[in-house]
Structure formats: C-alpha cells, structure tokens
Amino acid sequence: MRWRDPRVPLTAAVVLGVVGLVAALLSGASAVIVGAVAGVIAAAVAAVSLFAAAVRLADRRKALAWRWLAGGSITWLVGVGVRPLADGTPFAVTFADLVLLVGTAMLAVGTGLSATRPAHGQALLRDLADAYVCAASIFVIGWVLVLGPAYHEAGDAGIFAITLASPLLCLIFTCAAGPAVLPVQRSAWPVGLAALAVLAAVTTAETVTALARMTGDTPRLTGVWLAPAAFLALAAVPWSDRTARALDPEDDRPSVSQTTSAIIAAMPLILVVVATAVVLFRVLGGKLEGPAPVLAVVSASIVGILVVRLFVVLMETGRMRRLVDLGERQLQDLAESTGDVVLLCDYDGVVREIGEGVESTYGYHPDELLGRAIFDYIHPEDLPGIQAALREMSNDGEPVEGPGTCMIACRVRASDGTWRPTESVATRHMRGEDLLLVTTRDVSDQEALRNQVAHLTFHDGVTGLPNRAYFEERTREVLARPGASSAAVVFLDLDGFTAVNDSVGHASGDYLLGQAARRLRAAVRADDTLARWGGDEFAVLLEAAADAQTAVDLAERLVRAVSSEPFRVADRDIALTASVGVAFADDDVSSADLIRNADVAMARAKDLGGPRVEVFAAHMHADVVRRLELAADLQRALLENQFAIEYQPVVDLATSRVTAVEALVRWWRGSAFVPPEQFLGPAEDTGLIVPLSEWILREACQEVAAWRASSWDIGLSLNLSTRQIMAPRFVETVESALAESGLPPSALTLEVIEEMLVEDAEETITRLSELRRLGVRLAIDDFGTGYASLAFLRQLPVDMIKIDPSFVSGLGSDETLTLLTRTIVRLGHDLGLIVVAEGIERPEQLELLREMGCTRGQGFLVARPMAARGVDSLMRTSLSSMSSGV
C-alpha cells in the first residue's frame, strides 16, 4: 500500500489553526493564551490526521490504536482550550485539568495499543516494574533538582501535593506506555514512538504549569510550546514513508540497531544510576532540600523493586540454565541414540567431554580420549582443511561473536586401525566461546552405498565390466587429451548368441556373457578399457595404440579368445565366434563418430559372414547411409505403389507345358530400375519385407486365379523370407489371400531356402507344417547348398526340391557338379518329390536334365521373367522352339 499525503481534512485543520494562531498573536494575547491556542491547533491537526489515516488502514488493531490517539488528542485539546477560563477559579485542580488528564490517559492507551505484541503474564509484570522504576527515578531527579526547592518555597504540603498530582499522573501514564513501544517492535515504532513523545511533552508542560501555579509566575515559553510541537509531529508520522514500510508485511528491514535496542532495554537501570548520582551529588554538596522521608520512601521502593527484579532474573536465569543443561543432555542422548558421537573440545582440538557412543562406534573408551587432541585421530590428508576451518571459526585464535557452525567431512581412525569416513558439525558452545560442540556421525555404510550406486551406474550388472555410459565418457576424456590420434576403438559382436538365449534361456545366456567377458578381459592390455556395450556386443578403447597393427592384433586376439574353445553352459558345450570392427581416431573425429565407425566396421564384418576383423573405411559409413536412405525409399515406395510383379515360368521338361509361374518383385524408382539384390536385403533388415511380401502374395494369387478361371491349369510359386515366416499372423495371411482370390491351396507353392531350416528350425518347421495342413505345397529352394541335412525332409512334408543354379551351371563341363545334380534328381524321385532345375541357360544343360529324368525346369533358356500379359503367349509355345533359341 502506497501512502499519500492527507488532503481536505488535514489541510483544512492546518489552515484554520494557523488563522487562529495568527489572530491570537495579533490580538496581543499572553504567552499562556497563545500556547493554549497553539496546543489546541496542534492537537486538532493530530486528531484529524490520525482519524483520516485510521480509515485507510487495513490492520484493525493499528486502526483502533490510532483512533484512541485521535480521541485522546481531541479530549486533551478540550482541556487545554478551557484551562485559561478555569485558571481564574480558586480551586487548585480545575475541571479543565481533569479533562486534560482523561485525554492524557487516552493517549497512553493508544500508545500501548500501537505495540505489535502486547505484553502478557510475567512480561506485563516486568513492564509495570520497569515503568515504576523509571517514574520513580525521574521523580527523584525532579525532586532533587526542582520539586524539593519548590516545596520548600510553597510551605503548604496539601496544596503542593494537589497541584503536583496532574504532572505525576501524566508521568505515570508516560512511563506505563513506554515499555510497550520502546522495545524492538517494528510496526510500533513510527506512530507509537511519536505518541510517547507527545506524552513526555504533555508531562513536561504539566510540570511547568504546576510549578508556575505554585509560584504565581507565568509559565515559560518552552513549556508552553513543547506539547504543540509534539502533536504536530504525531500528525505527520502516519503519512511518512517509514510508517508505510513498517505496516508493509513484506518489508523485513530492522527498525533499530542492536546497540539502540540494548540501550532501550537498559533504560530503567540508566535512570536509576542517574538518580543515584544526582542524590549523591546534592548530599555531598550539602544542597539537598525538602523533607528526606519523600526521597527515602521513593528510593526504598526503587531498591525494593530492583531487588525483586534481580531475584526474578536470577530465578529465570537458573531456570534457563537448567533448561539449557536439560536440552544439552537430551541433544546428546538423541545424537547418541542415532549413532552419533557428541564431544566438547577447544579450538586446539583438545577433547574436554565426550559421549559414551564413541566406544560403540569407534571402539575407544571415553577416558582414553579426554585431554587428547582430536587431530591425532584424523587422516593426515584431511587434517589441514579441518585446522583451517577451526581457525576461521576462532578468527585465528580470537573467538568471534555470534553463532557459528562448520560442516566437516573427514576420515577418523577407529581403534582397530581402519579409517572411517565421517560427517561432523562443529558449533560454538554457549557455555564459553573457547569451546566447540562437535557431533560426529560414521557414514561408512552411506559411503559404501554411494560407491555401490556409482559402480552400478557405470558398470554392467551381468559381466561386471564398465557399461556403455562409462565407455562413452571415457572415450570423450581420452580424445580430449593431446595426442589422442593414437587412440582406437574395437567393437565385438558374438555371432549366433541369439540362438543361445532361445535354446538355453536368458539366465544361461547371461552366464555365457560372463564367461565371454572374462576371456576378453584376459586378452586386452591392462591400460585398455573393456566394456559391455549392450546385448552380446563388447567394446574396447585403446587409449594409446603404438600403431594400427597393434589394434588389429588385439582384435584378432579377441576373435581367438571367443572361438578358441566352446563355452560350457547348461551342461552343454556351445561354440561361438565373433565379428570385430576396428576404428582409429583422427584429429577431427569426435568420440561419438569414433564409436559409430567401429560399430559400422563390426556390422560389415558380420554381414560378410564372420568371424573376421574389419577396419573402418569411409565407404562403410556411406554404405550404411545408403541403406538407411534405401529403407526410407522402400517405405515410400510401398505407399506410392512403385512395385510391380513379373512372372518366370516353370515348364514340364517332357511336354514343354508351363506348369507354374514364380512371382518376382520388381521396383521402378521413378524411371530407374532397382535390382532385387539391392533392396531385398534392406527390406529384410528393416522388416518392410513383411508388408511387401503380403502385397506380392495377394496380387499374384489374384492374377493366377484369373488364369485358372480361363481353363489354364497353372500353379504359383512364391519365395518366403525369415521375417515373413516369423510374422505373428503369417498363416492367417496366407489363408486370407487364398480365400479372397479363390485360388486353390494346392495351386500355391511356398519356397524356403535350406538356411532357414537351420536357424530357428523348430519354429520354422511348426509354421510350415501349419501351411501344409492348409493344403499349400512346400518347396526347398537352392537345394544342395549344404545347410540342411536330409533329416529335414523327414521332419517336414516337402512336395518339391529346386536344384541350386550353381549345380545346373556346371552340367556338361564339370563332372562333379553333373554327378551331384544326377544324385539330387535320383534322390527326389526316390522320395516321391517333384524336382525343379533352376538356372537353365544353355541347350546342353536342358538335354542333360531331360536325360537325368528331371521333370521341371526354369531359366533364361526357358523364359525370362515377364509381365502378366506375356505369360499367355508363352504358354502356347512349344518347348522345341524355345530350345532352338527362339
């Protein structure tokens, strides 16, 4: 809230007051009349100002206090206003004096209400005692200096007492209100202190007036004008910035300094000392006048009050000391119950007291440590820091004022000689500035837990090796050093590890990883960093390879370490190999790029069949980027229907009749043709082969079903990929495509290569058996390449085998291949299987296959892959015309 200057009410009061004061001066009135007019004006201005400010005040208690002050000002001005008229009466105390006293009492009430925290209980009694001591001390000083001589001149004790009653009551009101506002109560200071000044001014003015009445003199000018000046100050204070800050709850600036606060608290004793000094000075000078009993009674009462106060203070001090001792014992018991050790020592570290907990925590008996320096038990590396902290607390040997706390972390020697990490808090003790209260806690368990958490954060839980986060951070640190170009990163992947988890379970797989980690750790150098990157991948950081050959040699050692002997897992031997990639640091290569390069090289080694070591070259990263771009283009091609299907006929070699077609996918990226070998691999890797194969299946089934509807007895062959077979709803997809197209299941032949029967054999055979139960025919493509044994022909009901083109290409020129081809044909006949020869490109191959008894064939000599519209004419062409080269 921003305070503004009063406007209409306060301005009007000031103007009217000034006019009245000028009129009194111009009329030649006496100083008493002029002073009365000034007092009335000032009190009126104060009353208007306080009422106006109270209306705008949100704090109800402060508003009530200001209204009391305004009401007291009005009552006081009424008394002052009628006093000149009442002074002519023969009474020592007039009606005007009573009204003035009532106004003064109201001012005292308003002053007391302006305090933020009113006193209660013992605090109220203490304030009343201080008020009495102040009032009595001021009375003694006034008696010795002024009132005693005046009493001696007056002669009439009754008149003197009645005349002096008004200023004495004002003095009592002033001293009673003083303790409420003089202590450091922030919001009471601006207005409350001004109101207290008004009470003091009124008391002084009343004393001057009473002395003038007793002597018959005219009051002095200073006494006449003191009260009006105080009232004007009270009128201005509610509108000051200091009052606005005091009433602002967000303003936390202190109102007075500590020195001022101490002086205010000691004011009763200061007045007592002054009064005692004045009395002694008068007594020693022989100038003390007036009746001694008055001084004796008042002085005795002051001494009595002070004795009572001293007794109460001593009792409170004793009670506080007992509470402090009790608090110390409770604090020590609480600390020791939590396992902390509590001790008292000086700034030289000498132990003065120590709790019993030191024996259970560190193994020392408390008597062993008393009188000895704690520095003897602190680790030498931690000692300088602790000594410097204690010197700072003691200000180089001189204890400093105010509270002080120091946090200390160090290692403490236990009785068994071990160093225990501890956390301590040293605080200045309240018994004396030369003592420290130290609370020490053994944090060995917490330190061990922190170390364990840090270890788990940067280490792998399965192998115990550093993990990926640690390896990346370590690589950044190494490359940031000068001469980092000699560093290298080696990436290793365990070939075939996925089959381990599938066959013996993940727990056994983790056990195998632990064995592999031990072998790899034995193969690397002591200053190299070996980490588990994730899954079955490991990484090695060579911080300083002497040359490129050093890193390559290490990579080859890692390959041998993995494949040297089988791993013993779940009571079986499992043989694994490793694919390794190596990348070397360069001046402009970052840690992330260096790690990525090693990973790319490792992927290259794995793509080449492993186990082998590949060194990163720039073209590898380019190949990876191209594969990623190709994968993105594949996804876009699926959405934009950029794929087409071509059909390669399969003919009966005996009758030249087309018996089936094999559906082959083609990709036209714009006007450019993309060979299948370039995009089928990325499609398999990214999983896009699944939706692509589903599209081929549905389109080809629709086309072949349409041909069969035209009385052409023709079948359809499709190649299956591993991802397609393992797709969650693969069998349902085939069944749905057959149902939608109307193609009989027996007209569909699905081809798998032998390698697919080896990897994940059980799951693959299960899926293919489900297809066989639908009536779909199965064929083994590229038969004879050696991946599968003949046992698979017994486990899986196969209808057809297709001889790999590598065998057909050697017919007539390679006796071994010719013999193997003849054997495969005979085997197929013996098993009752249809045998299809692939890759027929020369007439002599065709003649030999006929002579061997091979029933069907396909190849460029028979027909090249063609669009659907070319299949119709080919079906009417005789085999003899094709064999002649047409």
PDB file of C-alpha atoms in Angstrom, residues 491-493 495 559 577-582 597-616 620:
ATOM      1  CA  PHE A 491      33.731 -53.376 -31.379  1.00  0.00           C
ATOM      2  CA  LEU A 492      32.940 -57.092 -30.956  1.00  0.00           C
ATOM      3  CA  ASP A 493      29.714 -58.991 -31.517  1.00  0.00           C
ATOM      4  CA  ASP A 495      27.899 -64.492 -33.652  1.00  0.00           C
ATOM      5  CA  VAL A 559      38.319 -63.324 -32.042  1.00  0.00           C
ATOM      6  CA  THR A 577      32.530 -66.911 -32.993  1.00  0.00           C
ATOM      7  CA  ALA A 578      32.974 -63.154 -33.050  1.00  0.00           C
ATOM      8  CA  SER A 579      32.737 -60.386 -35.631  1.00  0.00           C
ATOM      9  CA  VAL A 580      35.017 -57.453 -34.836  1.00  0.00           C
ATOM     10  CA  GLY A 581      35.307 -53.928 -36.177  1.00  0.00           C
ATOM     11  CA  VAL A 582      38.186 -51.507 -35.614  1.00  0.00           C
ATOM     12  CA  ASN A 597      32.776 -46.077 -37.013  1.00  0.00           C
ATOM     13  CA  ALA A 598      33.843 -49.113 -35.014  1.00  0.00           C
ATOM     14  CA  ASP A 599      30.225 -50.268 -34.853  1.00  0.00           C
ATOM     15  CA  VAL A 600      29.859 -49.858 -38.624  1.00  0.00           C
ATOM     16  CA  ALA A 601      33.026 -51.865 -39.209  1.00  0.00           C
ATOM     17  CA  MET A 602      31.747 -54.602 -36.911  1.00  0.00           C
ATOM     18  CA  ALA A 603      28.424 -54.699 -38.783  1.00  0.00           C
ATOM     19  CA  ARG A 604      30.394 -55.016 -42.019  1.00  0.00           C
ATOM     20  CA  ALA A 605      32.318 -57.992 -40.615  1.00  0.00           C
ATOM     21  CA  LYS A 606      29.050 -59.602 -39.557  1.00  0.00           C
ATOM     22  CA  ASP A 607      27.455 -59.021 -42.970  1.00  0.00           C
ATOM     23  CA  LEU A 608      30.438 -60.735 -44.575  1.00  0.00           C
ATOM     24  CA  GLY A 609      29.670 -63.843 -42.564  1.00  0.00           C
ATOM     25  CA  GLY A 610      32.184 -63.557 -39.725  1.00  0.00           C
ATOM     26  CA  PRO A 611      34.229 -64.499 -37.833  1.00  0.00           C
ATOM     27  CA  ARG A 612      36.553 -61.799 -39.102  1.00  0.00           C
ATOM     28  CA  VAL A 613      38.076 -58.402 -38.358  1.00  0.00           C
ATOM     29  CA  GLU A 614      37.150 -55.366 -40.439  1.00  0.00           C
ATOM     30  CA  VAL A 615      38.881 -51.969 -40.240  1.00  0.00           C
ATOM     31  CA  PHE A 616      36.624 -48.996 -40.769  1.00  0.00           C
ATOM     32  CA  MET A 620      31.370 -48.310 -44.994  1.00  0.00           C
TER      33      MET A 620
END
